[in-house]
Tab-separated table of C-alpha atoms and ligand atoms in Angstrom:
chain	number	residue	atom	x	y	z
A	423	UNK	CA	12.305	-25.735	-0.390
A	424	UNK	CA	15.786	-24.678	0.777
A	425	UNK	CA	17.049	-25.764	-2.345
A	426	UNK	CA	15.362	-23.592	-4.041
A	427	UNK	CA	15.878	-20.818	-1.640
A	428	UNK	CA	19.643	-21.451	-1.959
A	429	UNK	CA	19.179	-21.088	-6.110
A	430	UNK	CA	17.219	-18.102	-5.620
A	431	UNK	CA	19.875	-16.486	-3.742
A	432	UNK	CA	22.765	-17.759	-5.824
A	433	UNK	CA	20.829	-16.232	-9.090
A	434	UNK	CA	20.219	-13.001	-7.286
A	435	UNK	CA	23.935	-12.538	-6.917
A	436	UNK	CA	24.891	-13.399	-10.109
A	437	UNK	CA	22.212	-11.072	-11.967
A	438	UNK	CA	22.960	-7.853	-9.832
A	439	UNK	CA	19.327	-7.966	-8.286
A	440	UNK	CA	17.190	-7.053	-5.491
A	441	UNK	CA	13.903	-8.653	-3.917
A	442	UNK	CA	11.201	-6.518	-2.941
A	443	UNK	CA	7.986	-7.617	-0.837
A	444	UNK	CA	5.450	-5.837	0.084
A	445	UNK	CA	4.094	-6.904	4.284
A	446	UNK	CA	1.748	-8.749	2.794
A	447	UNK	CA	3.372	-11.484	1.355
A	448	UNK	CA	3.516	-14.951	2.264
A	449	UNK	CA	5.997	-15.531	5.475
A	450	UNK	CA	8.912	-17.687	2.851
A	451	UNK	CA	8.935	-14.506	0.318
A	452	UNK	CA	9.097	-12.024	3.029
A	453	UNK	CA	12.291	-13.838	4.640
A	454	UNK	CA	13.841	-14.145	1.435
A	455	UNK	CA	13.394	-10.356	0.177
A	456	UNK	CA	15.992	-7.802	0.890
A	457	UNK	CA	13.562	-5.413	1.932
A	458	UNK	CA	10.195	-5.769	3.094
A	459	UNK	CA	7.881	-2.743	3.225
A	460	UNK	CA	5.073	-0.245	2.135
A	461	UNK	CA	4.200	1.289	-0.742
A	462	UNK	CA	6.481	4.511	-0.350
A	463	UNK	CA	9.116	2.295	1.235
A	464	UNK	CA	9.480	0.097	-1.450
A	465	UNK	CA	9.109	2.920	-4.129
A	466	UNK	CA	12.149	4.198	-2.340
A	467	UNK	CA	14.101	1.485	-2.418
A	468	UNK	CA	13.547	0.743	-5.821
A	469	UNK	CA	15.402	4.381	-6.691
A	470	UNK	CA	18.094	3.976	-4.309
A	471	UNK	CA	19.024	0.295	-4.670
A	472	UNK	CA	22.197	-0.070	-6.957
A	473	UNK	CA	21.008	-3.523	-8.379
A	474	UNK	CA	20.367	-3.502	-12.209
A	475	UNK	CA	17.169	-5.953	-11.732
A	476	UNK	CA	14.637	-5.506	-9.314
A	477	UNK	CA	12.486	-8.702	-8.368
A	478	UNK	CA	8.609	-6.924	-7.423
A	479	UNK	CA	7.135	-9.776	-4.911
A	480	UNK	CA	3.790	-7.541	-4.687
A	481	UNK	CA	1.273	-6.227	-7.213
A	482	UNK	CA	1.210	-5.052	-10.904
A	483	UNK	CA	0.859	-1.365	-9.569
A	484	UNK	CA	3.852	-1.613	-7.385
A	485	UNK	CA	6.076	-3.166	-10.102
A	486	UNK	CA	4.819	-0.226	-12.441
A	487	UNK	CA	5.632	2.530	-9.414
A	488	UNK	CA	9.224	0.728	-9.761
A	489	UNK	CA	9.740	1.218	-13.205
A	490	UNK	CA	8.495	4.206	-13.440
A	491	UNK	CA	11.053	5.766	-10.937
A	492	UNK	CA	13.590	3.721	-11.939
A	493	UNK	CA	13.412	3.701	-15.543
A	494	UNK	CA	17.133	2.532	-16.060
A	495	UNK	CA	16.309	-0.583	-13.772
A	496	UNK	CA	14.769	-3.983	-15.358
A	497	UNK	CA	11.575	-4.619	-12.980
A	498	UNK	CA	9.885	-7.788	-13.226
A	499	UNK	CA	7.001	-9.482	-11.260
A	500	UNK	CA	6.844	-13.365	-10.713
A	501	UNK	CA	3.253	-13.268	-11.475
A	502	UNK	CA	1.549	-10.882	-14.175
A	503	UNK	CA	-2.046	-11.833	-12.989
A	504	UNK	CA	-1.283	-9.983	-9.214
A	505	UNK	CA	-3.343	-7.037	-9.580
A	506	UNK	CA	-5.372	-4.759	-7.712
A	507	UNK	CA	-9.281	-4.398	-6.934
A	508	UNK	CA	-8.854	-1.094	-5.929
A	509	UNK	CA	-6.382	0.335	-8.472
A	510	UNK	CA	-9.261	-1.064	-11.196
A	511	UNK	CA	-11.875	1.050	-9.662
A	512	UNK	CA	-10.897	3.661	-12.117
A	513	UNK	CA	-10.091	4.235	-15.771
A	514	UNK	CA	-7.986	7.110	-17.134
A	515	UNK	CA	-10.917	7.729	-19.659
A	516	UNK	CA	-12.528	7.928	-16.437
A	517	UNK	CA	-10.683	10.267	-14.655
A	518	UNK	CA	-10.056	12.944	-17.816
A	519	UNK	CA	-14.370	12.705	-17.597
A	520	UNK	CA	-14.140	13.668	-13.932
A	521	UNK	CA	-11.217	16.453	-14.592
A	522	UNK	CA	-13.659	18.340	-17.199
A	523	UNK	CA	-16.192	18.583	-14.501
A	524	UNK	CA	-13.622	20.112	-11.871
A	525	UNK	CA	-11.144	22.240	-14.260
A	526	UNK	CA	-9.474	23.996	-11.668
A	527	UNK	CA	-9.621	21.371	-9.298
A	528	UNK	CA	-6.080	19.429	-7.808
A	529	UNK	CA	-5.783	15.357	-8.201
A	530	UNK	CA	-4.997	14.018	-6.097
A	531	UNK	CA	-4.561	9.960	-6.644
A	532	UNK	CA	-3.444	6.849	-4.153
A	533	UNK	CA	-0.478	5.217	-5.194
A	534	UNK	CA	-2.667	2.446	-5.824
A	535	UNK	CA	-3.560	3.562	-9.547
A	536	UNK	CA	-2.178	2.502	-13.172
A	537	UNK	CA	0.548	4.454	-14.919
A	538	UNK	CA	-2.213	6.190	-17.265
A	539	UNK	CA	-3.748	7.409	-13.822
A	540	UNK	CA	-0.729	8.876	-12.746
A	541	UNK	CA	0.134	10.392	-15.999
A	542	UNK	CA	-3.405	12.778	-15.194
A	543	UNK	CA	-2.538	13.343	-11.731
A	544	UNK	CA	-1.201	16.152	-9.565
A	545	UNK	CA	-0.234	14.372	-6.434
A	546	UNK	CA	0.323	11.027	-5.798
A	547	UNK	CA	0.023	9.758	-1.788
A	548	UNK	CA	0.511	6.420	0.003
A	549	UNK	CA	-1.632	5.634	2.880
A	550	UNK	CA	1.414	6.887	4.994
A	551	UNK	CA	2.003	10.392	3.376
A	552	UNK	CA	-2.008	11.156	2.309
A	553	UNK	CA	-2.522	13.853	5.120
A	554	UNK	CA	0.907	15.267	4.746
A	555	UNK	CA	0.897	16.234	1.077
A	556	UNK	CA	-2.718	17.695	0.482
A	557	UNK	CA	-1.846	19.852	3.766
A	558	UNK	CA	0.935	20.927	1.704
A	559	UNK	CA	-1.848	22.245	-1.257
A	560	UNK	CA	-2.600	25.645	-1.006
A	561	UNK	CA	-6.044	25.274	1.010
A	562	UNK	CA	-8.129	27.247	-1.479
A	563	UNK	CA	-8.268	24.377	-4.079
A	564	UNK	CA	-10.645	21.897	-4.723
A	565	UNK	CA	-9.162	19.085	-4.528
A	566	UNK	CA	-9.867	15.996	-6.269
A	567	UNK	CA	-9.182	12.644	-4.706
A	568	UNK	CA	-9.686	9.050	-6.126
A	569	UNK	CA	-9.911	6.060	-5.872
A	570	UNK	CA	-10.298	4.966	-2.613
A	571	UNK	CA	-13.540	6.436	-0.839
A	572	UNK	CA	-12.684	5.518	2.809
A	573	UNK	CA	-9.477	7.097	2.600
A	574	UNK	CA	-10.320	9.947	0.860
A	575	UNK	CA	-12.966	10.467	4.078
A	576	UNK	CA	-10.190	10.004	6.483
A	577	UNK	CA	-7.986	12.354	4.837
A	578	UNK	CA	-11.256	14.385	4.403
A	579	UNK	CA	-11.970	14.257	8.166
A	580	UNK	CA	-8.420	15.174	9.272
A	581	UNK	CA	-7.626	18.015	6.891
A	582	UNK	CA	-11.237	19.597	6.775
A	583	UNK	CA	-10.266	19.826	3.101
A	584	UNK	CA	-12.966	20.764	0.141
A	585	UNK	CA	-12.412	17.084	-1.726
A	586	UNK	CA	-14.170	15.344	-4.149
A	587	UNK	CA	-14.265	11.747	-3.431
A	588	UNK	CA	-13.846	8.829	-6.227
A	589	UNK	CA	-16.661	5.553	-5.073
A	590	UNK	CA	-13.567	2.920	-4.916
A	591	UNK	CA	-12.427	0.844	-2.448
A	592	UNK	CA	-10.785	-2.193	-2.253
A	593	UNK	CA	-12.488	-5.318	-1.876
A	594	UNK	CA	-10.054	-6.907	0.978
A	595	UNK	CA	-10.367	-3.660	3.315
A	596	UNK	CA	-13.659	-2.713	2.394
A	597	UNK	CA	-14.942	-5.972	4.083
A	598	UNK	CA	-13.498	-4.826	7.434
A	599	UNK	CA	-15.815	-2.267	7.664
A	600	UNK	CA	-18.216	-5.167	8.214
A	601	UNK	CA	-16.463	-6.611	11.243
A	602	UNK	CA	-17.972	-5.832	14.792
A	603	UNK	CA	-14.817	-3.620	16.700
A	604	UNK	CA	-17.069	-3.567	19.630
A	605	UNK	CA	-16.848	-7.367	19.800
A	606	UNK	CA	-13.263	-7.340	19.357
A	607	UNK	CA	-12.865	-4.460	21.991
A	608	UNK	CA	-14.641	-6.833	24.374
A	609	UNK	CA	-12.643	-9.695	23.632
A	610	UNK	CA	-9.368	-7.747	23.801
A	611	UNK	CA	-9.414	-4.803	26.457
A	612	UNK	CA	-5.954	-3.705	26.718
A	613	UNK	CA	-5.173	-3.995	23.370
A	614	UNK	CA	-3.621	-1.536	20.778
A	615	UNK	CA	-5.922	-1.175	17.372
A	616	UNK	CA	-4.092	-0.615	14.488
A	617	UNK	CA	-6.496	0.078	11.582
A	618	UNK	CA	-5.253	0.870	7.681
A	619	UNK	CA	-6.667	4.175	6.013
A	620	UNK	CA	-8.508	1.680	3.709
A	621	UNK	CA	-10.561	-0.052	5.856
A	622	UNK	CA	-14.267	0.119	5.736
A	623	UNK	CA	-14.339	1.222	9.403
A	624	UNK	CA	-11.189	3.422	9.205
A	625	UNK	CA	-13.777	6.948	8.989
A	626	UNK	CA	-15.888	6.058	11.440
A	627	UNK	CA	-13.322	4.734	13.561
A	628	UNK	CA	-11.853	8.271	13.421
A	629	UNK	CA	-15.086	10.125	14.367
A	630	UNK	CA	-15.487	7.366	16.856
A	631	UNK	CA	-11.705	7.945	18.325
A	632	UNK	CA	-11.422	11.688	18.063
A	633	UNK	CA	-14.825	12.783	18.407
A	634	UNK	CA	-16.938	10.933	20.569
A	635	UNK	CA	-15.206	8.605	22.394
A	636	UNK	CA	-12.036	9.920	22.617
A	637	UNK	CA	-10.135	6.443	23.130
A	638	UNK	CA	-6.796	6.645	23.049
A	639	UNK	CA	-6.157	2.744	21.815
A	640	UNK	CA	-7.251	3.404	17.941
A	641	UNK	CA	-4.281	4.408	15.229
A	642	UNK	CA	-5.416	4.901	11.792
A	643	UNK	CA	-1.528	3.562	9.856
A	644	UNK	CA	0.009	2.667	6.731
A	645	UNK	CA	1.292	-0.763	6.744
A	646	UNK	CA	4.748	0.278	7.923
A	647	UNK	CA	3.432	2.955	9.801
A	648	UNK	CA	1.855	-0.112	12.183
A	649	UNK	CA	5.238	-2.259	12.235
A	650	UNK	CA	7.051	1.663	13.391
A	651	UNK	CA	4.129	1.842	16.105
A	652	UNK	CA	5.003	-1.323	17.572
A	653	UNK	CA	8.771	-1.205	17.017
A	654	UNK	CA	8.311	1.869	19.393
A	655	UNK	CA	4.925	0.469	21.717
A	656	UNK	CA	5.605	-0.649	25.040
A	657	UNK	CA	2.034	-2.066	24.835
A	658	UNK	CA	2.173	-6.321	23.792
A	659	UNK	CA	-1.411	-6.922	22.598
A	660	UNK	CA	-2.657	-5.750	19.737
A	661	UNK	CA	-5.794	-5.978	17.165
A	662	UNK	CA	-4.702	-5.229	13.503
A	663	UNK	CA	-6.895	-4.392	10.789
A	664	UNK	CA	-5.129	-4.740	7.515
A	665	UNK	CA	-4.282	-7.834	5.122
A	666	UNK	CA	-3.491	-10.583	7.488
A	667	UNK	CA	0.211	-11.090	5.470
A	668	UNK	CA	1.299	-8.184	7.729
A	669	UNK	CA	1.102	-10.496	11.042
A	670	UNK	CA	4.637	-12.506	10.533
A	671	UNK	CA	6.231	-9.264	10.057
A	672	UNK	CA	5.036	-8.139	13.254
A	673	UNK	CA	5.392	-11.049	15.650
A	674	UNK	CA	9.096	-11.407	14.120
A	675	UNK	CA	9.541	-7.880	15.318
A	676	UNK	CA	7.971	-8.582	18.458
A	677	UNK	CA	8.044	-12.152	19.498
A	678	UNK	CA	6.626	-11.191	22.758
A	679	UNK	CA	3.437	-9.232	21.851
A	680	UNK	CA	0.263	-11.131	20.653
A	681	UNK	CA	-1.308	-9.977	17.576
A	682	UNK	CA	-4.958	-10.439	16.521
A	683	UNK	CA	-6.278	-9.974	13.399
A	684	UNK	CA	-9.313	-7.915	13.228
A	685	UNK	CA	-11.054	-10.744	10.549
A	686	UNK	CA	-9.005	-13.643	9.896
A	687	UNK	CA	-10.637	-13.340	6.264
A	688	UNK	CA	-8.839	-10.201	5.185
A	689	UNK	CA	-6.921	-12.078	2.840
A	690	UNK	CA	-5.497	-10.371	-0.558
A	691	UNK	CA	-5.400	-13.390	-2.900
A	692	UNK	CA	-3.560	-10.913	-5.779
A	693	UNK	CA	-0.560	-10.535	-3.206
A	694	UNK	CA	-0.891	-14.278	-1.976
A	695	UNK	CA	-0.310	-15.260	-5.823
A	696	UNK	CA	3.323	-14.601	-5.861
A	697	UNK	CA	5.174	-17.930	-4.948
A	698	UNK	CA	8.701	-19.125	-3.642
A	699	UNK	CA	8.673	-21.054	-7.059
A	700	UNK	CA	7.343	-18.187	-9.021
A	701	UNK	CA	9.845	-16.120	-8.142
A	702	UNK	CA	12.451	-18.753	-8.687
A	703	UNK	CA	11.172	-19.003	-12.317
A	704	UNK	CA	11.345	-15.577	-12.263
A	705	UNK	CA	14.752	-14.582	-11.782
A	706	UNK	CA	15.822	-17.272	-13.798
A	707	UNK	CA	14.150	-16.349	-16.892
A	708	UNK	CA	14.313	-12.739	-16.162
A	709	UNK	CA	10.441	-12.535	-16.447
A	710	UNK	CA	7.873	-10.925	-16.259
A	711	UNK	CA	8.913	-7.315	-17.409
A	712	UNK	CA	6.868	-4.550	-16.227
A	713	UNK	CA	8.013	-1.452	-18.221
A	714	UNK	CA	5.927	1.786	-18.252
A	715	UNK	CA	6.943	3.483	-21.990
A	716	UNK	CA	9.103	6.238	-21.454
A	717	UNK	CA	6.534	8.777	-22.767
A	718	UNK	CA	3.646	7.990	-20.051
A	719	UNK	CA	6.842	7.595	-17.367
A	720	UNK	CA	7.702	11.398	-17.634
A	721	UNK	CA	4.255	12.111	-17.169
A	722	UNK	CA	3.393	9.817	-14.211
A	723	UNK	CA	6.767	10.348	-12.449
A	724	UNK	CA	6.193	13.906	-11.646
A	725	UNK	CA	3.494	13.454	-9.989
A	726	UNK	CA	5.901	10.466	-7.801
A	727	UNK	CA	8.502	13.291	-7.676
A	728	UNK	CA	5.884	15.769	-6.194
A	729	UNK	CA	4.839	13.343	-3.274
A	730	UNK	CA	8.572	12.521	-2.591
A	731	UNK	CA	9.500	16.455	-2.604
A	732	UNK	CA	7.103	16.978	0.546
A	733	UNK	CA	7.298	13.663	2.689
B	1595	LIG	P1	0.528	0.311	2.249
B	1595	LIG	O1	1.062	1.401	1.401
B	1595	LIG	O2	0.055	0.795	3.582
B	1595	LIG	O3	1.497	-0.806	2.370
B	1595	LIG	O4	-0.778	-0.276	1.564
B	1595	LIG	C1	-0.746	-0.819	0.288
B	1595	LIG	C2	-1.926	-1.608	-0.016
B	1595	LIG	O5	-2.105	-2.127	-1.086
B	1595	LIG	C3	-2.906	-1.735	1.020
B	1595	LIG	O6	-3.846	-2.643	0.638
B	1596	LIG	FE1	-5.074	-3.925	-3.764
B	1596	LIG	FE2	-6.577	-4.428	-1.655
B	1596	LIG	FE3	-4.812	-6.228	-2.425
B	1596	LIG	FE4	-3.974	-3.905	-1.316
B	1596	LIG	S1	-5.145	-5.542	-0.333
B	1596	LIG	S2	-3.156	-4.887	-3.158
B	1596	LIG	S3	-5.530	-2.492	-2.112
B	1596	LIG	S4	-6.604	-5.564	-3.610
């Protein structure tokens, strides 16, 4: 294996290029990336990053964000089969159906979403930025939000917005909804709960937190958002409800804590696909190119550019 590594990082010299992982990779692609992050992290780094070819260890969404915003940059993905449950909950045709029954009404769509989706889009958000940029939408719209249903209700339940809510979830998070938090609470008393927007139970955890129980030991995150809350937590046990990837991020960061996973079965097998020897393939043979045509880019990338402008 560190053979490999060692050609890996010999061919990303050579070529000019940068690895990007998302926190729920496996452990050996996360220590090998130059920057490990979040949606709107990553989409960041692929604009600023001076490299000509971008390496996308995540999913085919992600790698399409890239090229979108970085149109002058080759993108590729080690695996062209990583794709999303929830970004497939909804088809442009879809969506232009849903726009003729709200004309007036803002989109607003989770960066979790195919190029076409973008191109019919207002606003795009990340689970980190959601509640920041439709605050920033002039309150009397309607406002139009898709695909993922349990966000959309969190965002719904924080801004006391009038949204429209698209039935999608995704099929890891959704699951977590299922889990008993009680039980866990039992189990782990002084512990921190760190729960993603996307989660079945992230709403109700909300009314649960803020409305009638009031306890203090629930945070609704993004992915990085959790690894910032424990970078800054004097606290050193903590419950997280996410993709269980996100775990060697966090005990590297905090050797000391433990972390438990809310369900040891939240397990993303479209992120899990992307392999040390994939990606050595990868960069080798410069494959496999995710390009968004220039002509749907300069539709989809304003609504990028719109998000970016307020967060
Ligand atoms: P983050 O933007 O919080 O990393 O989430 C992305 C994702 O796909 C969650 O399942
Ligand atoms: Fe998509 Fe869910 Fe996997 Fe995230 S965890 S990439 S939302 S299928």
């Amino acid at each position: 294996m560190s053979d490999m590594i060692n050609k890996i990082l010999k061919l990303k010299k050579e070529k000019n290029a940068v690895i990007l992982a998302h926190n729920y990779q496996i452990p050996e692609i996360q220590d090998i990336a130059d920057f490990v992050g979040d949606s709107l992290g990553l989409s960041q780094q692929a604009v600023s990053t001076n490299a000509e070819l971008i390496v996308f260890c995540g999913v085919h969404f992600m790698a399409e964000t890239a090229s979108i915003i970085a149109p002058n940059k080759k993108v590729i993905i080690p695996d062209l089969e990583a794709g999303c449950s929830l970004a497939a909950s909804i088809t442009a045709e879809q969506l232009r159906e849903w726009k003729k029954e709200y004309p007036d009404a803002v989109v607003v769509s989770y960066i979790n979403t195919t190029a076409e989706i973008k191109a019919e889009t207002d606003y795009c958000v990340t689970s980190s930025n959601a509640v920041k940029v439709v605050e920033a939408i002039p309150r009397n719209k309607k406002i139009l939000f898709l695909p993922d249903k349990f966000l959309g209700q969190y965002v719904t339940l924080v801004t006391g917005r009038d949204m429209e809510i698209w039935n999608g979830a995704c099929h890891v998070h959704e699951k977590i909804g299922e889990v008993s938090f009680k039980e866990s609470q039992d189990q782990h008393p002084n512990a921190e709960f760190l729960v993603h927007p996307e989660c079945g139970c992230s709403s109700s955890c909300m009314l649960k937190s803020k409305l009638y129980f009031d306890c203090k030991s629930i945070h609704i995150y993004s992915t990085e958002g959790m690894i910032n809350y424990v970078k800054s937590s004097d606290k050193d046990e903590f419950v997280i409800a996410t993709e269980v990837g996100i775990l060697h991020r966090l005990k590297k960061i905090k050797p000391s804590a433990a972390f438990y996973p809310l369900s040891e079965k939240s397990v993303c097998e479209y992120m899990k696909m992307i392999t040390v020897e994939k990606l050595y393939d990868a960069l080798l043979n410069e494959k496999f190119e995710v390009k968004v045509s220039e002509e749907l880019a300069a539709k989809a990338r304003l609504s990028i550019e719109r998000m970016l402008a307020i967060v």
